[in-house]
mmCIF file of N, CA, C and O in Angstrom:
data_model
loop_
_atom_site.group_PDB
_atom_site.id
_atom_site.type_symbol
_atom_site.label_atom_id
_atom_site.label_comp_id
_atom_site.label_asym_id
_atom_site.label_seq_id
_atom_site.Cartn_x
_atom_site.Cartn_y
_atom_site.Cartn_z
ATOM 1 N N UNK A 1036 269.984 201.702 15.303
ATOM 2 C CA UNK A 1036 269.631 202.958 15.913
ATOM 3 C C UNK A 1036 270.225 204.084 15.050
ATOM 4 O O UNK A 1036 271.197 203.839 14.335
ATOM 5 N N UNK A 1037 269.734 205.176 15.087
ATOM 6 C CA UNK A 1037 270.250 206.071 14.101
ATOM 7 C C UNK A 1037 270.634 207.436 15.434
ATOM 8 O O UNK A 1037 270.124 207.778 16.501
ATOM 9 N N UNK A 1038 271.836 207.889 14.574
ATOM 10 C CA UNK A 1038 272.360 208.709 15.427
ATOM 11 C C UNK A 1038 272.547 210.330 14.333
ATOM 12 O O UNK A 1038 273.142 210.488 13.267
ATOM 13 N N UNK A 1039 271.619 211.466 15.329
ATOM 14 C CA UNK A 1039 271.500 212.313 14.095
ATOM 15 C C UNK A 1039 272.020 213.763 14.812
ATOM 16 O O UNK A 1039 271.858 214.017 16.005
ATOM 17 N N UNK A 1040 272.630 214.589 13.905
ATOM 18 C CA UNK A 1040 273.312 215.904 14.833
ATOM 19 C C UNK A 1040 273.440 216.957 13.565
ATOM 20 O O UNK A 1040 273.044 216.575 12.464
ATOM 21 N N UNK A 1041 273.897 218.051 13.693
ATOM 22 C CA UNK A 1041 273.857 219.059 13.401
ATOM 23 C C UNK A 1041 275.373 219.832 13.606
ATOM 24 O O UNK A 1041 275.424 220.634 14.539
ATOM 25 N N UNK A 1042 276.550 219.646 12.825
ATOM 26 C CA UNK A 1042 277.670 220.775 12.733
ATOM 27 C C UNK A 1042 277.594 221.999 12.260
ATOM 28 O O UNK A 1042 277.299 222.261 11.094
ATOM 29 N N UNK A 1043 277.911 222.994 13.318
ATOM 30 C CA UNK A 1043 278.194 224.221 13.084
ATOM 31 C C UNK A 1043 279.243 224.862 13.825
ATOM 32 O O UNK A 1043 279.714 224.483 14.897
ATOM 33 N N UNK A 1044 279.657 226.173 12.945
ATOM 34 C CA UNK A 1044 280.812 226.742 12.772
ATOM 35 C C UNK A 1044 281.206 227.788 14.090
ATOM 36 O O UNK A 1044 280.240 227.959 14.835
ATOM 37 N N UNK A 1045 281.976 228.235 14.344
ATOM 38 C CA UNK A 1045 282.232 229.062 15.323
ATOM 39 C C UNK A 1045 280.950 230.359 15.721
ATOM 40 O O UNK A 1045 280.548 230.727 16.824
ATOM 41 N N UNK A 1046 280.631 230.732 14.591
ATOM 42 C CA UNK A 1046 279.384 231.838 14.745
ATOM 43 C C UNK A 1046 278.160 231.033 14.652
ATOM 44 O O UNK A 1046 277.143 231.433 14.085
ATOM 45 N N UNK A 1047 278.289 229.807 15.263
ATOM 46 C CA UNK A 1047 276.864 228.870 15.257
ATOM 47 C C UNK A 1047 275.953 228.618 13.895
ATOM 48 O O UNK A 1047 274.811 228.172 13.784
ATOM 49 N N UNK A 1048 276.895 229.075 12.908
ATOM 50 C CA UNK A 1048 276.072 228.779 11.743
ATOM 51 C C UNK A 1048 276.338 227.213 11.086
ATOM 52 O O UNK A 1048 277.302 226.508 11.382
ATOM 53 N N UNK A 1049 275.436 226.904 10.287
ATOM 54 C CA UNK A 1049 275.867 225.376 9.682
ATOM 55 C C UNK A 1049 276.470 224.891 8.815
ATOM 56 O O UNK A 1049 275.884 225.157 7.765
ATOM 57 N N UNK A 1050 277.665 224.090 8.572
ATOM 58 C CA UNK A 1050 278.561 224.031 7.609
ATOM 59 C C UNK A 1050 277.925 222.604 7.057
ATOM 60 O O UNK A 1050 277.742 221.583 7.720
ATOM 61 N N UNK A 1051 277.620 222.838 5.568
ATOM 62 C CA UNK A 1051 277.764 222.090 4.668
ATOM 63 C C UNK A 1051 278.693 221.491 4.439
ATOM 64 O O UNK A 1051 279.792 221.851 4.860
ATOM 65 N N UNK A 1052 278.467 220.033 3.456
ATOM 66 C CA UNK A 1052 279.757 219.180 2.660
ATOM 67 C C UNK A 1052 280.929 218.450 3.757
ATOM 68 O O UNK A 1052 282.014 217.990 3.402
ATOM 69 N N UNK A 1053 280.236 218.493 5.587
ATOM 70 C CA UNK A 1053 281.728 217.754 6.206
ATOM 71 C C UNK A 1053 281.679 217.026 5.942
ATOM 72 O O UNK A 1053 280.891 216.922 5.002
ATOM 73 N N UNK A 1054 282.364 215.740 6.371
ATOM 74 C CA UNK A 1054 282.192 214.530 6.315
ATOM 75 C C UNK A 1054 282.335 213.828 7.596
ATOM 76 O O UNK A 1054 283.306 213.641 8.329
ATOM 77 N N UNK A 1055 281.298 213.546 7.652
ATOM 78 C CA UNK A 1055 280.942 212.329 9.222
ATOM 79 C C UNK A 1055 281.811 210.753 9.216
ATOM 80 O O UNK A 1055 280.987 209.857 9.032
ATOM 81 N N UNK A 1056 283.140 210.245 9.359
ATOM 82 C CA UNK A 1056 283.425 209.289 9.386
ATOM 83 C C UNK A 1056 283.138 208.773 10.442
ATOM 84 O O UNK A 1056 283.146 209.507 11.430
ATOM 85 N N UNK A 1057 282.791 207.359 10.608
ATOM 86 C CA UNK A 1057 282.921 206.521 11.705
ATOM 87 C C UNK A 1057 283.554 205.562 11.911
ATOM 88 O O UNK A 1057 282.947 204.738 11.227
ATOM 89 N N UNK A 1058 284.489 204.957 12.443
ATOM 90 C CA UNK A 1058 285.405 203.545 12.691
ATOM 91 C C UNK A 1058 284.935 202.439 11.834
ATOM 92 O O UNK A 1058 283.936 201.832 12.218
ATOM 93 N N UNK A 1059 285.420 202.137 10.893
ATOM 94 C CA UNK A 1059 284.584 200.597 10.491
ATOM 95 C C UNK A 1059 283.475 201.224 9.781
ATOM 96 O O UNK A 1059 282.759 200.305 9.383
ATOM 97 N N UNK A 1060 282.999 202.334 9.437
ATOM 98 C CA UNK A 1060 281.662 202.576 8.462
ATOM 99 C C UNK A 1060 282.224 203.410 7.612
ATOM 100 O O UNK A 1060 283.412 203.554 7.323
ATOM 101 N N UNK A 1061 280.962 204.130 7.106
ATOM 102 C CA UNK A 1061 280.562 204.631 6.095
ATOM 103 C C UNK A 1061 280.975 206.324 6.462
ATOM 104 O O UNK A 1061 281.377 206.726 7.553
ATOM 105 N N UNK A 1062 280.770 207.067 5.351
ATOM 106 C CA UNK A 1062 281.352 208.710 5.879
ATOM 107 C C UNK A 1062 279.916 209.643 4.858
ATOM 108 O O UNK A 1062 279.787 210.069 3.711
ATOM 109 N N UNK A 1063 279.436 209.610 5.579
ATOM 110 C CA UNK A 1063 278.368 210.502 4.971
ATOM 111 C C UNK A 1063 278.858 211.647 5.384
ATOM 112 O O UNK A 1063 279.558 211.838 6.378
ATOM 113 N N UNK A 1064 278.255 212.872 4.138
ATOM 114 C CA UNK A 1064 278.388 214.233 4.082
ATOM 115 C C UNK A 1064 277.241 214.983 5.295
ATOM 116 O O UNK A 1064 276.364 214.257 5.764
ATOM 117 N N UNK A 1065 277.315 216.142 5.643
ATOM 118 C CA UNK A 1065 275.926 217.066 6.391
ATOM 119 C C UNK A 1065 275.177 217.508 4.983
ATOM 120 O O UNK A 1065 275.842 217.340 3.961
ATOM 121 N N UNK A 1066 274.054 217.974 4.866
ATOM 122 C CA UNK A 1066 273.286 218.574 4.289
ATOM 123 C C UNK A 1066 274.004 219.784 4.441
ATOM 124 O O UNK A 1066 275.066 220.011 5.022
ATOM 125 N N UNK A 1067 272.814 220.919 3.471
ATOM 126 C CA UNK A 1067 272.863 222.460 3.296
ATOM 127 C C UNK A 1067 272.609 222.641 4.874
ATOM 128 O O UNK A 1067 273.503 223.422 5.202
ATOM 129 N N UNK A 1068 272.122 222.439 5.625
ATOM 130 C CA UNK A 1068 271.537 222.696 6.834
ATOM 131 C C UNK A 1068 272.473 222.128 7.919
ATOM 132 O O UNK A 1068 271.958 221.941 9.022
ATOM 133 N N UNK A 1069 273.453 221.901 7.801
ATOM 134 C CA UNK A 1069 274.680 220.953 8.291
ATOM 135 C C UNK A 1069 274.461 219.914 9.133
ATOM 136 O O UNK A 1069 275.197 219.678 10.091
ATOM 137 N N UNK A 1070 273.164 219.049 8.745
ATOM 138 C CA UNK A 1070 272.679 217.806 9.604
ATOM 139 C C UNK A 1070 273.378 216.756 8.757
ATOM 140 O O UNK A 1070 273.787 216.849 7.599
ATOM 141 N N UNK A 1071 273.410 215.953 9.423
ATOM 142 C CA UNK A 1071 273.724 214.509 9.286
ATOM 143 C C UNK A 1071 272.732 213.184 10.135
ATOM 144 O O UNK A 1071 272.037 213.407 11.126
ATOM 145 N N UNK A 1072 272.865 212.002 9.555
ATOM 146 C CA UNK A 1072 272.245 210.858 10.320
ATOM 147 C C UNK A 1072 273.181 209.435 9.907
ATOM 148 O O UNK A 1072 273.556 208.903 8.862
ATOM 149 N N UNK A 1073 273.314 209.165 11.403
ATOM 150 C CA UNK A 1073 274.226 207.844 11.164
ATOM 151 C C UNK A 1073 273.827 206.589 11.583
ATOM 152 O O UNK A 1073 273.897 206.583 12.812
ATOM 153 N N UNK A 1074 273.476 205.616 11.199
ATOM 154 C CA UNK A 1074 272.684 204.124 11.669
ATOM 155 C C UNK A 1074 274.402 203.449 12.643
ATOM 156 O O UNK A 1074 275.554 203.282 12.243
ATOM 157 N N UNK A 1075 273.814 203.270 13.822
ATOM 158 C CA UNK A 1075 275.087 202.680 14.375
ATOM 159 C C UNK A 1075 273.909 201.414 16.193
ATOM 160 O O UNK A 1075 272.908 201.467 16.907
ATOM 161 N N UNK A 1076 275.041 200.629 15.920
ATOM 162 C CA UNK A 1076 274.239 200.025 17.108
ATOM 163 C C UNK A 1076 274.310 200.348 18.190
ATOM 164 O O UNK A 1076 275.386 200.804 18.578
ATOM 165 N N UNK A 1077 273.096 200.231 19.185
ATOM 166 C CA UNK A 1077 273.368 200.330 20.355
ATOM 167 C C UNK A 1077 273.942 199.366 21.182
ATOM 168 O O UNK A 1077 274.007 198.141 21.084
ATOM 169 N N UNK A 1078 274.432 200.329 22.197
ATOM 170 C CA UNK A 1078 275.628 199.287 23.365
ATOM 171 C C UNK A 1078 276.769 199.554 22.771
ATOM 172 O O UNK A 1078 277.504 199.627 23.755
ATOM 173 N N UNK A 1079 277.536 199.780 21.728
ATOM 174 C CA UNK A 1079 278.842 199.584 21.347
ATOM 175 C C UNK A 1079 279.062 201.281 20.876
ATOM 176 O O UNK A 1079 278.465 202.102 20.179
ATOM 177 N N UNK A 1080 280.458 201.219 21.830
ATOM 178 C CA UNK A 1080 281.325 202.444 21.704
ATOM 179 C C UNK A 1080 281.486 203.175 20.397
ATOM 180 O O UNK A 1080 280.606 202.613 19.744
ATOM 181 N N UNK A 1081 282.050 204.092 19.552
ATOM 182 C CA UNK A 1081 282.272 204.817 17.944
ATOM 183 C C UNK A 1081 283.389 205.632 18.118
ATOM 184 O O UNK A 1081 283.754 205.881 19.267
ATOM 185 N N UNK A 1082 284.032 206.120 17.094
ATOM 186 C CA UNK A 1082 284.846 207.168 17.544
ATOM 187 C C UNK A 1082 284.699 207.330 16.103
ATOM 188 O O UNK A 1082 284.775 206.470 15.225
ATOM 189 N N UNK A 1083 284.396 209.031 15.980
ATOM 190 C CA UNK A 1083 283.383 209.518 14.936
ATOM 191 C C UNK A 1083 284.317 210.820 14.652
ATOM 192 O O UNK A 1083 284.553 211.668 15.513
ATOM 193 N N UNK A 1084 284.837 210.857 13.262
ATOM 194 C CA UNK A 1084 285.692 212.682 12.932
ATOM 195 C C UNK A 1084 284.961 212.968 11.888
ATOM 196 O O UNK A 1084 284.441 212.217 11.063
ATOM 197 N N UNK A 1085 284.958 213.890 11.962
ATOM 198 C CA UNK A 1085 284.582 215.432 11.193
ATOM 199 C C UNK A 1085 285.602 216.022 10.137
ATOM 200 O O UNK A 1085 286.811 215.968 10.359
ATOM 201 N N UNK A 1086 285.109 216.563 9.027
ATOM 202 C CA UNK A 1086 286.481 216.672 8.537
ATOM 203 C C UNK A 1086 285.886 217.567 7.628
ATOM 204 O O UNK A 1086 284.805 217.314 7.098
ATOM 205 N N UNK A 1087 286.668 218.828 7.367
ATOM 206 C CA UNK A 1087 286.036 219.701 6.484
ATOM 207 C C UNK A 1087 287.346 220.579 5.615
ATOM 208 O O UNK A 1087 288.345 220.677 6.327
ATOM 209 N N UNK A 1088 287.486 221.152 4.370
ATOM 210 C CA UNK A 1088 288.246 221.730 4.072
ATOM 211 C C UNK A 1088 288.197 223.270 4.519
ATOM 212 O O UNK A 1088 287.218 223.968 4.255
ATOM 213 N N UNK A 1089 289.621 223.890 5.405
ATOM 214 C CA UNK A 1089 289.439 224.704 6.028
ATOM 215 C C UNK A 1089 289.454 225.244 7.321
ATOM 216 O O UNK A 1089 289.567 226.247 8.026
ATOM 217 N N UNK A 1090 289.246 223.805 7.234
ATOM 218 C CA UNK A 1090 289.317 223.617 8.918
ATOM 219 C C UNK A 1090 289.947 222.149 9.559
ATOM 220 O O UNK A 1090 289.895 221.203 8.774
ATOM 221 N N UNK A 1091 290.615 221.838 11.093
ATOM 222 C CA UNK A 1091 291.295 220.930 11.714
ATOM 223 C C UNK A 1091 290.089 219.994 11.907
ATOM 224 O O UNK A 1091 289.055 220.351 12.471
ATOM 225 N N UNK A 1092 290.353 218.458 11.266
ATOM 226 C CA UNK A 1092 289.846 217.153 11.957
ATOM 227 C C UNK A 1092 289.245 217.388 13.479
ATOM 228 O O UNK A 1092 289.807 218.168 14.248
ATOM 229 N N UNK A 1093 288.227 216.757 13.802
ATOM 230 C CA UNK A 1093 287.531 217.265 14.991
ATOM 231 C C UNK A 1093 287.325 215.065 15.434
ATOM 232 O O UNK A 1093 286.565 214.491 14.655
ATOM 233 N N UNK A 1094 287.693 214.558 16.062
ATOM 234 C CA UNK A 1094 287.196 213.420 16.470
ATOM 235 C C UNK A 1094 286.769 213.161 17.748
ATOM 236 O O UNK A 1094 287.334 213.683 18.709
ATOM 237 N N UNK A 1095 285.840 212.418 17.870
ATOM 238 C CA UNK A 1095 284.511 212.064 19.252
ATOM 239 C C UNK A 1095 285.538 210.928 19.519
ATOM 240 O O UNK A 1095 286.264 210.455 18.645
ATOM 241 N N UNK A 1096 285.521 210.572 20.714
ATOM 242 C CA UNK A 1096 285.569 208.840 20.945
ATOM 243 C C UNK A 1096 284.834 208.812 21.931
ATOM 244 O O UNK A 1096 284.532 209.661 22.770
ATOM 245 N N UNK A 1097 284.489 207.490 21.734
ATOM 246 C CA UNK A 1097 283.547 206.643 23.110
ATOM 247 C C UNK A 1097 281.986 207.517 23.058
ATOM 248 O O UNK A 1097 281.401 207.813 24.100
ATOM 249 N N UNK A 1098 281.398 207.889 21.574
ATOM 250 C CA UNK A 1098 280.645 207.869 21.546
ATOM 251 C C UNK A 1098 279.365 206.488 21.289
ATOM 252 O O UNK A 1098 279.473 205.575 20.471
ATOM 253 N N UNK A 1099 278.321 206.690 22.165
ATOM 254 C CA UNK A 1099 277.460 205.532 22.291
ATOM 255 C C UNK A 1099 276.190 205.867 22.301
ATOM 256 O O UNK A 1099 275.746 206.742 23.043
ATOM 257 N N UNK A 1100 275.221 204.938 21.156
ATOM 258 C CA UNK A 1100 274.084 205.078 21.236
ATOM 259 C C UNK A 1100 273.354 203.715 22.229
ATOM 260 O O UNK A 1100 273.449 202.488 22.208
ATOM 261 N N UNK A 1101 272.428 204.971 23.257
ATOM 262 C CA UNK A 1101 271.998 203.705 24.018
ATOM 263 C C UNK A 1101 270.492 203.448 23.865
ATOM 264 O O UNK A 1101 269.856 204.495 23.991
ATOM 265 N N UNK A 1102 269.924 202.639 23.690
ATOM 266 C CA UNK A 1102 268.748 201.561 23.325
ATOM 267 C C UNK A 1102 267.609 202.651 23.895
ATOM 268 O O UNK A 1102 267.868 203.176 24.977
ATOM 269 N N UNK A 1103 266.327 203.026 23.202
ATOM 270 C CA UNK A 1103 265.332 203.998 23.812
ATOM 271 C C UNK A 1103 265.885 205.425 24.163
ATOM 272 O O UNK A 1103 265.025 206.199 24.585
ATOM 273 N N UNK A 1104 266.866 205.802 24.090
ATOM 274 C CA UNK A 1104 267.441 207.066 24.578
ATOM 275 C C UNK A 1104 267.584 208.382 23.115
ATOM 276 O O UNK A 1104 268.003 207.964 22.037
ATOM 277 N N UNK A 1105 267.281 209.570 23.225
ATOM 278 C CA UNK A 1105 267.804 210.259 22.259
ATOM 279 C C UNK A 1105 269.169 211.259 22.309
ATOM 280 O O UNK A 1105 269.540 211.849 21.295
#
């Protein structure tokens, strides 16, 4: 399942270059457009940080992608 979002900054604009880590994966960057997309399974929990120069570590937990849902 792919899990896809959009970081932005205090004035709602989009920050380039974060980095999307996830527990056990991979750390993809956002685009110019500050999207990202992450392949993760459904049913099982994530705990997902953000990380940008400039700014404080931001981490999700007990994020979950569930089966048919967006």
């Amino acid at each position: 399942m792919k899990l896809t979002g959009k970081v932005l900054n205090e004035k709602n604009e989009p920050l380039a270059g974060v980095s999307v880590k996830i527990t056990g994966g991979g750390a993809p960057s956002t685009d110019i457009e500050g999207r990202f997309t992450l392949s993760l399974a459904a049913g099982k929990k994530y705990e997902i940080t953000f990380s940008a120069i400039g700014y404080a570590p931001k981490t999700i937990t007990g994020a979950e992608v569930i089966a048919g849902q967006s």
